[in-house]
Amino acid sequence: QLQLRESGPGLVKPSETLSLSCTVSGASISSTSYYWDWIRQPPGKGLEWIASIYYTGTTYYNPSLKSRVTASVDTSKNQFSLKLSSVTAADTAVYYCARHSPVSGSYLWAFDIWGQGALVTVSS
Amino acid sequence: QSALTQPASVSGSPGQSITISCSGTSSDVGSYKFVSWYQQYPGKAPKLMIYEVSKRPSGVSDRFAGSKSGTTASLTISGLRAEDEADYYCCSYAGSSTLIFGGGTKLTVL
């Protein structure tokens, strides 16, 4: 059974870099059918798509966050990661990893598997 | 890239039907058949309920139905049940391999 699990520091200081990883279990991150995503949700607010990454390292970013976001993948560890630089209190959120498929025959352009989420608080 | 527009809240009585709208633009909802809907309970991860505008994943009740007209997508829940009380989010493909969510709608079952 495919599972995603986020991990990383729960507290980050303002102006520093937020770093999270997502471990994929039950399937290979090197599947040609899926992209792997980061999505966040500030407390009491809505969802925001942050980034997608393919196992080859191809990335796509939310234009509003692109200047501060870096996504990467480590196929040897079956993990993908997120770095968000110059964080402020506005970046406090639950960060989810998820997957979607751009391939016909799957749940096209929909997030079908999600991690449980990781709360990251930006505070000094 | 602005968030899709959803009503902040909707409500209905058990057994009734409700519809949640999701308004976008010609750059997202209006141009693609890739609208999805998610159900989220407090403290939990979202769950995929509808994909490609109107398709249901295996295991999702047929009480949930999606549709689209122009730049507005809709989620209709029929035969409301107490367990349907949750937050609902729409999401659309927005071109160039990017995606955009709606602001979310809180459904209250009276």
PDB file of C-alpha atoms in Angstrom:
ATOM      1  CA  GLN A   1       0.000   0.000   0.000  1.00  0.00           C
ATOM      2  CA  LEU A   2       1.469   3.312  -1.088  1.00  0.00           C
ATOM      3  CA  GLN A   3       2.155   5.730   1.744  1.00  0.00           C
ATOM      4  CA  LEU A   4       3.754   9.139   1.942  1.00  0.00           C
ATOM      5  CA  ARG A   5       5.323  10.547   5.108  1.00  0.00           C
ATOM      6  CA  GLU A   6       6.630  14.058   5.650  1.00  0.00           C
ATOM      7  CA  SER A   7       9.542  14.747   7.953  1.00  0.00           C
ATOM      8  CA  GLY A   8      11.548  17.767   9.019  1.00  0.00           C
ATOM      9  CA  PRO A   9      11.899  20.465  11.672  1.00  0.00           C
ATOM     10  CA  GLY A  10       8.644  21.710  13.135  1.00  0.00           C
ATOM     11  CA  LEU A  11      10.092  25.114  13.982  1.00  0.00           C
ATOM     12  CA  VAL A  12      12.030  27.426  11.679  1.00  0.00           C
ATOM     13  CA  LYS A  13      13.306  30.936  12.423  1.00  0.00           C
ATOM     14  CA  PRO A  14      12.277  33.895  10.253  1.00  0.00           C
ATOM     15  CA  SER A  15      14.574  34.527   7.276  1.00  0.00           C
ATOM     16  CA  GLU A  16      15.916  30.971   7.426  1.00  0.00           C
ATOM     17  CA  THR A  17      15.229  28.063   5.071  1.00  0.00           C
ATOM     18  CA  LEU A  18      12.461  25.536   5.642  1.00  0.00           C
ATOM     19  CA  SER A  19      13.439  22.005   4.675  1.00  0.00           C
ATOM     20  CA  LEU A  20      11.118  19.008   4.443  1.00  0.00           C
ATOM     21  CA  SER A  21      11.379  15.522   3.047  1.00  0.00           C
ATOM     22  CA  CYS A  22       8.727  13.060   1.944  1.00  0.00           C
ATOM     23  CA  THR A  23       9.442   9.347   2.072  1.00  0.00           C
ATOM     24  CA  VAL A  24       7.521   7.176  -0.350  1.00  0.00           C
ATOM     25  CA  SER A  25       6.819   3.594   0.742  1.00  0.00           C
ATOM     26  CA  GLY A  26       4.978   0.853  -1.084  1.00  0.00           C
ATOM     27  CA  ALA A  27       5.912   2.072  -4.557  1.00  0.00           C
ATOM     28  CA  SER A  28       8.866   3.430  -6.471  1.00  0.00           C
ATOM     29  CA  ILE A  29       9.302   7.144  -6.787  1.00  0.00           C
ATOM     30  CA  SER A  30      10.808   6.393 -10.187  1.00  0.00           C
ATOM     31  CA  SER A  31       7.423   5.534 -11.662  1.00  0.00           C
ATOM     32  CA  THR A  32       7.020   7.106 -15.067  1.00  0.00           C
ATOM     33  CA  SER A  33       3.340   7.758 -14.377  1.00  0.00           C
ATOM     34  CA  TYR A  34       3.495  10.150 -11.460  1.00  0.00           C
ATOM     35  CA  TYR A  35       4.655  13.539 -10.325  1.00  0.00           C
ATOM     36  CA  TRP A  36       5.311  14.187  -6.665  1.00  0.00           C
ATOM     37  CA  ASP A  37       3.939  17.323  -5.062  1.00  0.00           C
ATOM     38  CA  TRP A  38       4.157  19.709  -2.145  1.00  0.00           C
ATOM     39  CA  ILE A  39       0.981  21.428  -0.946  1.00  0.00           C
ATOM     40  CA  ARG A  40       0.538  23.585   2.135  1.00  0.00           C
ATOM     41  CA  GLN A  41      -2.291  24.819   4.318  1.00  0.00           C
ATOM     42  CA  PRO A  42      -1.881  27.715   6.763  1.00  0.00           C
ATOM     43  CA  PRO A  43      -3.819  27.244  10.004  1.00  0.00           C
ATOM     44  CA  GLY A  44      -7.522  27.796   9.379  1.00  0.00           C
ATOM     45  CA  LYS A  45      -6.953  28.573   5.697  1.00  0.00           C
ATOM     46  CA  GLY A  46      -7.106  26.873   2.319  1.00  0.00           C
ATOM     47  CA  LEU A  47      -4.782  24.665   0.317  1.00  0.00           C
ATOM     48  CA  GLU A  48      -1.983  26.017  -1.845  1.00  0.00           C
ATOM     49  CA  TRP A  49      -0.051  23.974  -4.400  1.00  0.00           C
ATOM     50  CA  ILE A  50       3.672  24.674  -4.058  1.00  0.00           C
ATOM     51  CA  ALA A  51       5.606  22.438  -6.430  1.00  0.00           C
ATOM     52  CA  SER A  52       5.758  19.233  -8.446  1.00  0.00           C
ATOM     53  CA  ILE A  53       8.777  17.087  -9.244  1.00  0.00           C
ATOM     54  CA  TYR A  54       9.314  14.130 -11.575  1.00  0.00           C
ATOM     55  CA  TYR A  55      11.787  11.357 -10.767  1.00  0.00           C
ATOM     56  CA  THR A  56      14.136  12.757 -13.403  1.00  0.00           C
ATOM     57  CA  GLY A  57      14.359  16.005 -11.444  1.00  0.00           C
ATOM     58  CA  THR A  58      12.076  18.044 -13.681  1.00  0.00           C
ATOM     59  CA  THR A  59      10.299  20.600 -11.535  1.00  0.00           C
ATOM     60  CA  TYR A  60       7.284  22.874 -11.751  1.00  0.00           C
ATOM     61  CA  TYR A  61       6.621  25.632  -9.248  1.00  0.00           C
ATOM     62  CA  ASN A  62       3.773  27.887  -8.160  1.00  0.00           C
ATOM     63  CA  PRO A  63       4.661  31.226  -9.803  1.00  0.00           C
ATOM     64  CA  SER A  64       3.947  33.091  -6.569  1.00  0.00           C
ATOM     65  CA  LEU A  65       6.548  31.045  -4.665  1.00  0.00           C
ATOM     66  CA  LYS A  66       8.987  30.189  -7.437  1.00  0.00           C
ATOM     67  CA  SER A  67      11.724  32.591  -6.346  1.00  0.00           C
ATOM     68  CA  ARG A  68      11.981  30.933  -2.922  1.00  0.00           C
ATOM     69  CA  VAL A  69      11.256  27.260  -3.648  1.00  0.00           C
ATOM     70  CA  THR A  70      13.526  24.393  -4.585  1.00  0.00           C
ATOM     71  CA  ALA A  71      12.254  20.834  -4.976  1.00  0.00           C
ATOM     72  CA  SER A  72      14.564  17.864  -5.367  1.00  0.00           C
ATOM     73  CA  VAL A  73      14.367  14.084  -5.587  1.00  0.00           C
ATOM     74  CA  ASP A  74      16.579  11.282  -4.297  1.00  0.00           C
ATOM     75  CA  THR A  75      15.597   8.074  -6.060  1.00  0.00           C
ATOM     76  CA  SER A  76      18.087   6.014  -4.038  1.00  0.00           C
ATOM     77  CA  LYS A  77      16.184   6.885  -0.860  1.00  0.00           C
ATOM     78  CA  ASN A  78      12.751   6.934  -2.530  1.00  0.00           C
ATOM     79  CA  GLN A  79      12.365  10.467  -1.222  1.00  0.00           C
ATOM     80  CA  PHE A  80      11.656  13.926  -2.501  1.00  0.00           C
ATOM     81  CA  SER A  81      12.299  17.188  -0.718  1.00  0.00           C
ATOM     82  CA  LEU A  82      11.298  20.825  -0.440  1.00  0.00           C
ATOM     83  CA  LYS A  83      13.318  23.878   0.478  1.00  0.00           C
ATOM     84  CA  LEU A  84      11.632  27.239   1.032  1.00  0.00           C
ATOM     85  CA  SER A  85      13.976  30.124   1.672  1.00  0.00           C
ATOM     86  CA  SER A  86      13.598  33.446   3.483  1.00  0.00           C
ATOM     87  CA  VAL A  87      10.587  32.260   5.440  1.00  0.00           C
ATOM     88  CA  THR A  88       8.250  34.543   7.367  1.00  0.00           C
ATOM     89  CA  ALA A  89       5.319  33.914   9.679  1.00  0.00           C
ATOM     90  CA  ALA A  90       3.127  33.718   6.582  1.00  0.00           C
ATOM     91  CA  ASP A  91       4.855  30.443   5.705  1.00  0.00           C
ATOM     92  CA  THR A  92       3.566  28.799   8.880  1.00  0.00           C
ATOM     93  CA  ALA A  93       1.430  25.928   7.642  1.00  0.00           C
ATOM     94  CA  VAL A  94       0.794  22.216   7.496  1.00  0.00           C
ATOM     95  CA  TYR A  95       2.889  20.975   4.599  1.00  0.00           C
ATOM     96  CA  TYR A  96       1.590  17.951   2.713  1.00  0.00           C
ATOM     97  CA  CYS A  97       3.330  15.777   0.195  1.00  0.00           C
ATOM     98  CA  ALA A  98       1.132  14.145  -2.431  1.00  0.00           C
ATOM     99  CA  ARG A  99       1.230  12.727  -5.929  1.00  0.00           C
ATOM    100  CA  HIS A 100      -0.592  13.323  -9.157  1.00  0.00           C
ATOM    101  CA  SER A 101      -0.504  11.825 -12.615  1.00  0.00           C
ATOM    102  CA  PRO A 102      -0.389  13.679 -15.936  1.00  0.00           C
ATOM    103  CA  VAL A 103      -0.882  10.372 -17.732  1.00  0.00           C
ATOM    104  CA  SER A 104      -4.163   9.252 -19.248  1.00  0.00           C
ATOM    105  CA  GLY A 105      -5.637   6.225 -17.494  1.00  0.00           C
ATOM    106  CA  SER A 106      -4.798   7.519 -14.011  1.00  0.00           C
ATOM    107  CA  TYR A 107      -6.502  10.126 -11.874  1.00  0.00           C
ATOM    108  CA  LEU A 108      -5.455  12.769 -14.334  1.00  0.00           C
ATOM    109  CA  TRP A 109      -4.144  15.949 -12.768  1.00  0.00           C
ATOM    110  CA  ALA A 110      -5.619  15.079  -9.369  1.00  0.00           C
ATOM    111  CA  PHE A 111      -3.918  14.386  -6.054  1.00  0.00           C
ATOM    112  CA  ASP A 112      -4.900  10.822  -5.220  1.00  0.00           C
ATOM    113  CA  ILE A 113      -2.458  10.012  -2.416  1.00  0.00           C
ATOM    114  CA  TRP A 114      -1.523  12.387   0.407  1.00  0.00           C
ATOM    115  CA  GLY A 115       0.799  12.265   3.372  1.00  0.00           C
ATOM    116  CA  GLN A 116      -0.539  13.001   6.832  1.00  0.00           C
ATOM    117  CA  GLY A 117       0.965  16.487   6.829  1.00  0.00           C
ATOM    118  CA  ALA A 118       3.669  18.182   8.872  1.00  0.00           C
ATOM    119  CA  LEU A 119       3.135  21.419  10.772  1.00  0.00           C
ATOM    120  CA  VAL A 120       5.944  23.895  10.326  1.00  0.00           C
ATOM    121  CA  THR A 121       5.885  27.012  12.459  1.00  0.00           C
ATOM    122  CA  VAL A 122       7.995  30.046  11.598  1.00  0.00           C
ATOM    123  CA  SER A 123       8.887  31.865  14.777  1.00  0.00           C
ATOM    124  CA  SER A 124      11.925  33.230  16.567  1.00  0.00           C
TER     125      SER A 124
ATOM    126  CA  GLN B   1      -2.378  32.994 -10.414  1.00  0.00           C
ATOM    127  CA  SER B   2      -5.285  33.772  -8.044  1.00  0.00           C
ATOM    128  CA  ALA B   3      -7.120  31.109  -6.071  1.00  0.00           C
ATOM    129  CA  LEU B   4     -10.335  29.765  -7.521  1.00  0.00           C
ATOM    130  CA  THR B   5     -13.416  31.285  -5.890  1.00  0.00           C
ATOM    131  CA  GLN B   6     -15.625  29.140  -3.668  1.00  0.00           C
ATOM    132  CA  PRO B   7     -18.347  30.174  -1.217  1.00  0.00           C
ATOM    133  CA  ALA B   8     -16.994  30.239   2.315  1.00  0.00           C
ATOM    134  CA  SER B   9     -19.829  28.117   3.604  1.00  0.00           C
ATOM    135  CA  VAL B  10     -22.910  26.179   2.562  1.00  0.00           C
ATOM    136  CA  SER B  11     -25.419  24.258   4.621  1.00  0.00           C
ATOM    137  CA  GLY B  12     -28.209  21.780   4.184  1.00  0.00           C
ATOM    138  CA  SER B  13     -30.403  19.401   6.100  1.00  0.00           C
ATOM    139  CA  PRO B  14     -30.027  15.630   6.040  1.00  0.00           C
ATOM    140  CA  GLY B  15     -31.466  14.169   2.876  1.00  0.00           C
ATOM    141  CA  GLN B  16     -31.261  17.412   0.951  1.00  0.00           C
ATOM    142  CA  SER B  17     -28.906  18.263  -1.927  1.00  0.00           C
ATOM    143  CA  ILE B  18     -26.352  21.051  -1.930  1.00  0.00           C
ATOM    144  CA  THR B  19     -24.090  22.466  -4.613  1.00  0.00           C
ATOM    145  CA  ILE B  20     -20.689  24.076  -4.104  1.00  0.00           C
ATOM    146  CA  SER B  21     -19.456  26.318  -6.893  1.00  0.00           C
ATOM    147  CA  CYS B  22     -15.853  26.878  -7.959  1.00  0.00           C
ATOM    148  CA  SER B  23     -15.291  29.894 -10.154  1.00  0.00           C
ATOM    149  CA  GLY B  24     -12.143  30.253 -12.202  1.00  0.00           C
ATOM    150  CA  THR B  25     -10.998  31.915 -15.395  1.00  0.00           C
ATOM    151  CA  SER B  26     -10.336  31.099 -19.018  1.00  0.00           C
ATOM    152  CA  SER B  27      -6.766  30.236 -17.960  1.00  0.00           C
ATOM    153  CA  ASP B  28      -7.762  27.390 -15.689  1.00  0.00           C
ATOM    154  CA  VAL B  29     -11.281  25.977 -15.191  1.00  0.00           C
ATOM    155  CA  GLY B  30     -12.508  27.388 -18.494  1.00  0.00           C
ATOM    156  CA  SER B  31      -9.753  25.826 -20.569  1.00  0.00           C
ATOM    157  CA  TYR B  32      -9.257  22.345 -19.148  1.00  0.00           C
ATOM    158  CA  LYS B  33     -11.282  19.302 -18.154  1.00  0.00           C
ATOM    159  CA  PHE B  34      -9.016  18.732 -15.162  1.00  0.00           C
ATOM    160  CA  VAL B  35     -11.027  19.911 -12.185  1.00  0.00           C
ATOM    161  CA  SER B  36     -10.846  17.849  -9.000  1.00  0.00           C
ATOM    162  CA  TRP B  37     -12.620  18.069  -5.653  1.00  0.00           C
ATOM    163  CA  TYR B  38     -11.350  17.149  -2.183  1.00  0.00           C
ATOM    164  CA  GLN B  39     -13.043  16.494   1.135  1.00  0.00           C
ATOM    165  CA  GLN B  40     -11.137  17.396   4.292  1.00  0.00           C
ATOM    166  CA  TYR B  41     -12.042  16.684   7.889  1.00  0.00           C
ATOM    167  CA  PRO B  42     -10.410  18.770  10.657  1.00  0.00           C
ATOM    168  CA  GLY B  43      -6.850  17.703  11.293  1.00  0.00           C
ATOM    169  CA  LYS B  44      -6.853  15.246   8.415  1.00  0.00           C
ATOM    170  CA  ALA B  45      -5.366  15.179   4.945  1.00  0.00           C
ATOM    171  CA  PRO B  46      -7.684  15.926   2.018  1.00  0.00           C
ATOM    172  CA  LYS B  47      -9.338  13.034   0.187  1.00  0.00           C
ATOM    173  CA  LEU B  48      -9.924  12.953  -3.553  1.00  0.00           C
ATOM    174  CA  MET B  49     -13.653  12.858  -4.306  1.00  0.00           C
ATOM    175  CA  ILE B  50     -13.935  13.904  -7.973  1.00  0.00           C
ATOM    176  CA  TYR B  51     -11.388  14.110 -10.805  1.00  0.00           C
ATOM    177  CA  GLU B  52     -11.575  15.203 -14.440  1.00  0.00           C
ATOM    178  CA  VAL B  53     -14.647  17.331 -13.612  1.00  0.00           C
ATOM    179  CA  SER B  54     -17.103  14.488 -13.035  1.00  0.00           C
ATOM    180  CA  LYS B  55     -15.337  11.163 -12.481  1.00  0.00           C
ATOM    181  CA  ARG B  56     -15.439   9.422  -9.121  1.00  0.00           C
ATOM    182  CA  PRO B  57     -12.544   7.373  -7.742  1.00  0.00           C
ATOM    183  CA  SER B  58     -13.329   3.849  -6.678  1.00  0.00           C
ATOM    184  CA  GLY B  59     -15.014   3.838  -3.279  1.00  0.00           C
ATOM    185  CA  VAL B  60     -16.483   7.337  -3.442  1.00  0.00           C
ATOM    186  CA  SER B  61     -20.253   7.430  -3.043  1.00  0.00           C
ATOM    187  CA  ASP B  62     -22.356   8.203  -6.108  1.00  0.00           C
ATOM    188  CA  ARG B  63     -24.030  10.877  -3.972  1.00  0.00           C
ATOM    189  CA  PHE B  64     -21.100  13.053  -5.023  1.00  0.00           C
ATOM    190  CA  ALA B  65     -21.273  14.479  -8.536  1.00  0.00           C
ATOM    191  CA  GLY B  66     -19.185  17.027 -10.384  1.00  0.00           C
ATOM    192  CA  SER B  67     -19.927  19.223 -13.370  1.00  0.00           C
ATOM    193  CA  LYS B  68     -18.585  22.243 -15.228  1.00  0.00           C
ATOM    194  CA  SER B  69     -20.025  25.049 -17.291  1.00  0.00           C
ATOM    195  CA  GLY B  70     -17.719  27.637 -18.778  1.00  0.00           C
ATOM    196  CA  THR B  71     -15.371  28.910 -16.092  1.00  0.00           C
ATOM    197  CA  THR B  72     -17.371  27.502 -13.161  1.00  0.00           C
ATOM    198  CA  ALA B  73     -17.188  23.984 -11.792  1.00  0.00           C
ATOM    199  CA  SER B  74     -19.645  22.561  -9.294  1.00  0.00           C
ATOM    200  CA  LEU B  75     -19.816  19.774  -6.745  1.00  0.00           C
ATOM    201  CA  THR B  76     -23.260  18.470  -5.869  1.00  0.00           C
ATOM    202  CA  ILE B  77     -23.856  16.266  -2.859  1.00  0.00           C
ATOM    203  CA  SER B  78     -27.239  14.589  -2.786  1.00  0.00           C
ATOM    204  CA  GLY B  79     -28.930  12.815   0.117  1.00  0.00           C
ATOM    205  CA  LEU B  80     -26.885  14.791   2.638  1.00  0.00           C
ATOM    206  CA  ARG B  81     -25.599  12.882   5.638  1.00  0.00           C
ATOM    207  CA  ALA B  82     -24.053  14.075   8.875  1.00  0.00           C
ATOM    208  CA  GLU B  83     -20.767  12.483   7.790  1.00  0.00           C
ATOM    209  CA  ASP B  84     -20.608  14.829   4.784  1.00  0.00           C
ATOM    210  CA  GLU B  85     -19.918  17.763   7.111  1.00  0.00           C
ATOM    211  CA  ALA B  86     -16.386  18.791   6.166  1.00  0.00           C
ATOM    212  CA  ASP B  87     -14.395  21.307   4.160  1.00  0.00           C
ATOM    213  CA  TYR B  88     -14.411  20.926   0.384  1.00  0.00           C
ATOM    214  CA  TYR B  89     -11.789  22.230  -2.032  1.00  0.00           C
ATOM    215  CA  CYS B  90     -11.759  22.424  -5.801  1.00  0.00           C
ATOM    216  CA  CYS B  91      -8.561  22.318  -7.813  1.00  0.00           C
ATOM    217  CA  SER B  92      -7.892  22.981 -11.473  1.00  0.00           C
ATOM    218  CA  TYR B  93      -5.061  22.476 -13.903  1.00  0.00           C
ATOM    219  CA  ALA B  94      -3.845  25.934 -14.876  1.00  0.00           C
ATOM    220  CA  GLY B  95      -1.509  25.175 -17.753  1.00  0.00           C
ATOM    221  CA  SER B  96       2.275  24.702 -17.881  1.00  0.00           C
ATOM    222  CA  SER B  97       1.987  21.786 -15.437  1.00  0.00           C
ATOM    223  CA  THR B  98       0.715  24.010 -12.620  1.00  0.00           C
ATOM    224  CA  LEU B  99      -2.342  23.573 -10.443  1.00  0.00           C
ATOM    225  CA  ILE B 100      -4.489  25.965  -8.454  1.00  0.00           C
ATOM    226  CA  PHE B 101      -6.886  25.393  -5.551  1.00  0.00           C
ATOM    227  CA  GLY B 102     -10.053  27.111  -4.503  1.00  0.00           C
ATOM    228  CA  GLY B 103     -10.296  28.827  -1.147  1.00  0.00           C
ATOM    229  CA  GLY B 104     -12.432  26.057   0.328  1.00  0.00           C
ATOM    230  CA  THR B 105     -16.043  25.708   1.433  1.00  0.00           C
ATOM    231  CA  LYS B 106     -17.231  24.605   4.851  1.00  0.00           C
ATOM    232  CA  LEU B 107     -20.267  22.352   4.577  1.00  0.00           C
ATOM    233  CA  THR B 108     -22.552  22.261   7.591  1.00  0.00           C
ATOM    234  CA  VAL B 109     -25.213  19.581   7.863  1.00  0.00           C
ATOM    235  CA  LEU B 110     -27.994  21.099   9.946  1.00  0.00           C
TER     236      LEU B 110
END
